[in-house]
Amino acid sequence: DIVMTQSPLSLPVTPGEPASISCRSSQSLLHTNGYNYLHWYLQKPGQSPQLLIFLGSHRASGVPDRFSGSGSGTDFTLRISRVEAEDVGVYYCMQGLQTPFTFGQGTRLEIK
Amino acid sequence: QITLKESGPTLVRPTQTLTLTCTFSGFSLTTTGVGVGWIRQPPGKALEWLALISWDDDKRYSPSLESRVTITKDTSKKQVVLIMTNMDPGDTATYYCAYRGSYNYGLGTYSFDPWGQGILVTVSS
């Protein structure tokens, strides 16, 4: 199985400040088609996970442009340029390259 | 618009079999490149992928649960069913179904999106 490791696991942020979350995979997520099969989700309190970034760097429909994803192979980063109060929740990375699909442990973002 | 909704029992006794149904709209599970997956989340814990069924009836399972889990589809009813045998209190979780579509075919993002609202299943005697 591909192991996904996120850091940090807890992320207190002041509104308006930037934030970043790292996700590392135990194997390369780069497919022969050129896409990195790494996705980012945000699970807001009491809600289902919602897709933020797919295939490493593609912002999902309706996601604010303050969210961005980067990286390739085994190292990926989710960045929030200016954190807002509505961004609180748990962020998960997920690899979709091969089954079993696997998730990171989650990073809890809280507002200072 | 794609929507999915999970249904089934919210309380199951240990050793019993759980049957969950995902009823969806906005797509057909006969379309090439389309799939539906099941993911669960124990209270306060991380997400765990369980199973995936694709348009061509290809089925994939989490190796840790493969002996206990079966996924099937009924394309005419627009439903996907997850069956999990020999339930244990450790299987207490919110169970989600989610859509997975091919990006190359313009049907999705290769990720799970969107997700259903989830159903909390408690395993207790």
Short mmCIF file of C-alpha atoms in Angstrom, two decimals:
data_model
loop_
_atom_site.label_atom_id
_atom_site.label_comp_id
_atom_site.label_asym_id
_atom_site.label_seq_id
_atom_site.Cartn_x
_atom_site.Cartn_y
_atom_site.Cartn_z
CA ASP A 1 0.00 0.00 0.00
CA ILE A 2 1.08 3.58 -0.61
CA VAL A 3 1.50 5.37 2.71
CA MET A 4 0.52 9.04 2.85
CA THR A 5 2.16 11.23 5.49
CA GLN A 6 0.92 14.74 6.25
CA SER A 7 2.54 17.47 8.27
CA PRO A 8 1.84 19.28 10.42
CA LEU A 9 -1.09 17.49 12.03
CA SER A 10 -2.24 20.68 13.72
CA LEU A 11 -2.03 24.13 12.17
CA PRO A 12 -3.09 27.25 14.09
CA VAL A 13 -3.23 30.24 11.75
CA THR A 14 -4.04 33.94 12.15
CA PRO A 15 -6.68 35.17 9.69
CA GLY A 16 -5.09 36.80 6.68
CA GLU A 17 -1.86 34.88 7.10
CA PRO A 18 -0.67 32.15 4.70
CA ALA A 19 -0.64 28.46 5.53
CA SER A 20 0.83 25.36 3.97
CA ILE A 21 0.41 21.62 4.45
CA SER A 22 2.84 18.98 3.28
CA CYS A 23 1.90 15.53 2.00
CA ARG A 24 4.44 12.85 1.18
CA SER A 25 3.79 9.49 -0.41
CA SER A 26 5.83 6.32 -0.01
CA GLN A 27 5.80 5.82 -3.79
CA SER A 28 5.71 8.18 -6.74
CA LEU A 29 2.21 9.28 -7.70
CA LEU A 30 3.25 10.31 -11.21
CA HIS A 31 1.30 8.32 -13.77
CA THR A 32 2.62 7.60 -17.26
CA ASN A 33 -0.04 10.00 -18.54
CA GLY A 34 1.83 12.86 -16.86
CA TYR A 35 -0.66 13.45 -14.05
CA ASN A 36 0.16 13.19 -10.37
CA TYR A 37 -2.71 11.27 -8.77
CA LEU A 38 -2.73 13.35 -5.59
CA HIS A 39 -5.89 15.05 -4.36
CA TRP A 40 -6.66 17.43 -1.51
CA TYR A 41 -9.89 17.54 0.49
CA LEU A 42 -11.25 19.77 3.21
CA GLN A 43 -13.67 18.36 5.74
CA LYS A 44 -15.42 21.19 7.51
CA PRO A 45 -16.94 20.45 10.92
CA GLY A 46 -19.97 18.18 10.61
CA GLN A 47 -19.70 17.95 6.81
CA SER A 48 -18.59 15.48 4.16
CA PRO A 49 -15.17 15.98 2.62
CA GLN A 50 -15.11 18.43 -0.27
CA LEU A 51 -12.59 18.40 -3.08
CA LEU A 52 -10.17 21.32 -3.21
CA ILE A 53 -7.38 20.24 -5.55
CA PHE A 54 -7.20 17.27 -7.92
CA LEU A 55 -4.30 15.76 -9.84
CA GLY A 56 -1.79 17.67 -7.75
CA SER A 57 -2.47 21.21 -8.89
CA HIS A 58 -5.90 21.55 -10.49
CA ARG A 59 -8.32 23.63 -8.46
CA ALA A 60 -11.78 22.09 -8.23
CA SER A 61 -14.83 23.97 -9.45
CA GLY A 62 -15.90 26.72 -7.06
CA VAL A 63 -12.76 26.60 -4.94
CA PRO A 64 -11.36 30.05 -4.13
CA ASP A 65 -8.10 30.93 -5.84
CA ARG A 66 -6.39 31.41 -2.48
CA PHE A 67 -6.02 27.60 -2.49
CA SER A 68 -3.25 26.12 -4.62
CA GLY A 69 -1.55 22.77 -4.94
CA SER A 70 1.94 21.94 -6.08
CA GLY A 71 4.45 19.12 -6.18
CA SER A 72 5.26 16.01 -8.13
CA GLY A 73 6.33 12.45 -7.52
CA THR A 74 6.29 11.96 -3.76
CA ASP A 75 6.22 15.49 -2.33
CA PHE A 76 3.17 17.73 -2.46
CA THR A 77 2.04 20.96 -0.83
CA LEU A 78 -1.30 22.63 -0.32
CA ARG A 79 -1.07 26.38 0.16
CA ILE A 80 -3.62 28.89 1.36
CA SER A 81 -2.48 32.39 0.49
CA ARG A 82 -4.62 34.16 3.08
CA VAL A 83 -6.51 32.07 5.59
CA GLU A 84 -10.13 32.96 6.30
CA ALA A 85 -12.35 31.83 9.14
CA GLU A 86 -14.33 29.56 6.80
CA ASP A 87 -11.18 27.53 6.06
CA VAL A 88 -11.24 25.77 9.44
CA GLY A 89 -11.51 22.00 9.34
CA VAL A 90 -9.40 18.97 8.60
CA TYR A 91 -7.41 18.76 5.38
CA TYR A 92 -6.65 15.38 3.84
CA CYS A 93 -4.47 14.34 0.96
CA MET A 94 -5.36 11.19 -0.93
CA GLN A 95 -3.54 9.14 -3.52
CA GLY A 96 -5.68 7.88 -6.40
CA LEU A 97 -2.92 6.20 -8.40
CA GLN A 98 -3.56 2.64 -7.33
CA THR A 99 -5.83 0.66 -5.09
CA PRO A 100 -6.03 0.55 -2.20
CA PHE A 101 -6.53 4.29 -2.36
CA THR A 102 -5.07 5.83 0.77
CA PHE A 103 -5.47 9.04 2.74
CA GLY A 104 -3.14 11.02 4.94
CA GLN A 105 -3.84 11.31 8.66
CA GLY A 106 -5.37 14.73 8.27
CA THR A 107 -4.23 18.24 9.25
CA ARG A 108 -6.50 20.21 11.53
CA LEU A 109 -6.48 23.92 10.71
CA GLU A 110 -7.71 26.24 13.43
CA ILE A 111 -7.94 29.98 13.69
CA LYS A 112 -5.78 31.65 16.32
CA GLN B 1 -25.70 17.89 -11.08
CA ILE B 2 -24.33 14.73 -9.48
CA THR B 3 -25.74 13.73 -6.10
CA LEU B 4 -25.35 10.64 -3.96
CA LYS B 5 -27.11 9.57 -0.77
CA GLU B 6 -26.39 6.70 1.57
CA SER B 7 -29.10 4.70 3.30
CA GLY B 8 -29.25 1.71 5.60
CA PRO B 9 -29.34 0.76 9.26
CA THR B 10 -27.74 3.07 11.79
CA LEU B 11 -27.40 0.39 14.46
CA VAL B 12 -25.99 -3.07 13.83
CA ARG B 13 -25.28 -5.86 16.33
CA PRO B 14 -21.84 -7.47 16.49
CA THR B 15 -21.43 -10.39 14.03
CA GLN B 16 -24.34 -9.14 11.91
CA THR B 17 -24.10 -8.19 8.24
CA LEU B 18 -24.35 -4.54 7.19
CA THR B 19 -26.00 -3.62 3.92
CA LEU B 20 -25.70 -0.01 2.76
CA THR B 21 -27.22 1.48 -0.37
CA CYS B 22 -25.92 4.46 -2.30
CA THR B 23 -28.60 6.02 -4.49
CA PHE B 24 -27.26 8.44 -7.05
CA SER B 25 -28.43 10.82 -9.74
CA GLY B 26 -26.83 12.92 -12.45
CA PHE B 27 -24.82 10.15 -14.08
CA SER B 28 -25.07 6.60 -15.35
CA LEU B 29 -22.91 3.74 -14.13
CA THR B 30 -22.93 2.39 -17.67
CA THR B 31 -20.87 5.33 -18.95
CA THR B 32 -17.25 4.50 -19.70
CA GLY B 33 -14.94 6.04 -17.12
CA VAL B 34 -17.40 6.29 -14.26
CA GLY B 35 -17.20 4.67 -10.84
CA VAL B 36 -18.61 4.83 -7.31
CA GLY B 37 -16.57 4.25 -4.20
CA TRP B 38 -17.20 3.72 -0.50
CA ILE B 39 -15.13 5.43 2.16
CA ARG B 40 -15.59 5.32 5.94
CA GLN B 41 -14.51 7.46 8.88
CA PRO B 42 -14.54 6.27 12.49
CA PRO B 43 -15.53 9.03 14.93
CA GLY B 44 -12.69 11.52 15.25
CA LYS B 45 -10.42 9.56 12.94
CA ALA B 46 -9.14 9.70 9.39
CA LEU B 47 -10.78 8.57 6.16
CA GLU B 48 -10.42 4.97 4.98
CA TRP B 49 -11.21 3.79 1.46
CA LEU B 50 -13.20 0.55 1.32
CA ALA B 51 -14.22 -0.33 -2.22
CA LEU B 52 -14.77 0.90 -5.78
CA ILE B 53 -17.01 -0.34 -8.56
CA SER B 54 -16.61 0.86 -12.14
CA TRP B 55 -18.83 1.12 -15.20
CA ASP B 56 -17.47 -2.19 -16.55
CA ASP B 57 -18.25 -3.96 -13.23
CA ASP B 58 -14.59 -3.99 -12.25
CA LYS B 59 -14.46 -4.18 -8.45
CA ARG B 60 -11.62 -3.20 -6.16
CA TYR B 61 -11.42 -3.69 -2.40
CA SER B 62 -9.27 -2.66 0.51
CA PRO B 63 -7.05 -5.69 1.17
CA SER B 64 -7.64 -5.40 4.92
CA LEU B 65 -11.40 -5.83 4.43
CA GLU B 66 -11.59 -7.83 1.21
CA SER B 67 -12.76 -11.00 2.91
CA ARG B 68 -15.72 -9.17 4.48
CA VAL B 69 -16.79 -6.64 1.86
CA THR B 70 -18.79 -6.94 -1.37
CA ILE B 71 -19.76 -4.10 -3.71
CA THR B 72 -22.44 -4.41 -6.39
CA LYS B 73 -24.37 -2.12 -8.69
CA ASP B 74 -27.88 -1.91 -10.06
CA THR B 75 -27.65 0.45 -12.99
CA SER B 76 -31.39 0.56 -13.63
CA LYS B 77 -32.10 1.58 -10.05
CA LYS B 78 -29.06 3.90 -9.99
CA GLN B 79 -27.80 2.23 -6.84
CA VAL B 80 -24.56 0.84 -5.51
CA VAL B 81 -24.69 -1.57 -2.57
CA LEU B 82 -21.99 -2.27 -0.01
CA ILE B 83 -22.23 -5.43 2.05
CA MET B 84 -19.96 -5.93 5.06
CA THR B 85 -20.13 -9.16 7.05
CA ASN B 86 -19.25 -9.99 10.63
CA MET B 87 -19.56 -6.44 11.93
CA ASP B 88 -17.51 -5.48 14.95
CA PRO B 89 -17.61 -2.40 17.25
CA GLY B 90 -14.41 -1.31 15.49
CA ASP B 91 -16.48 -0.87 12.31
CA THR B 92 -18.44 1.96 13.92
CA ALA B 93 -18.03 4.84 11.49
CA THR B 94 -19.66 7.25 9.11
CA TYR B 95 -19.88 5.54 5.74
CA TYR B 96 -19.73 7.67 2.59
CA CYS B 97 -20.26 6.87 -1.05
CA ALA B 98 -18.67 9.10 -3.67
CA TYR B 99 -18.45 9.55 -7.43
CA ARG B 100 -15.24 8.98 -9.36
CA GLY B 101 -15.05 10.03 -12.99
CA SER B 102 -12.36 9.98 -15.61
CA TYR B 103 -10.65 13.32 -16.21
CA ASN B 104 -9.50 12.28 -19.66
CA TYR B 105 -13.08 11.56 -20.67
CA GLY B 106 -14.26 14.86 -19.22
CA LEU B 107 -16.37 13.04 -16.65
CA GLY B 108 -14.62 14.03 -13.47
CA THR B 109 -11.33 14.53 -11.74
CA TYR B 110 -10.03 11.00 -11.04
CA SER B 111 -10.70 11.85 -7.39
CA PHE B 112 -13.80 11.21 -5.31
CA ASP B 113 -16.10 14.13 -5.96
CA PRO B 114 -18.80 14.70 -4.93
CA TRP B 115 -19.50 12.71 -1.76
CA GLY B 116 -22.78 11.76 -0.20
CA GLN B 117 -23.82 13.16 3.16
CA GLY B 118 -22.70 9.99 4.93
CA ILE B 119 -24.48 7.63 7.30
CA LEU B 120 -23.28 6.94 10.83
CA VAL B 121 -23.36 3.22 11.55
CA THR B 122 -22.91 2.13 15.16
CA VAL B 123 -21.99 -1.45 15.98
CA SER B 124 -23.11 -2.32 19.47
CA SER B 125 -24.94 -5.01 21.35
#
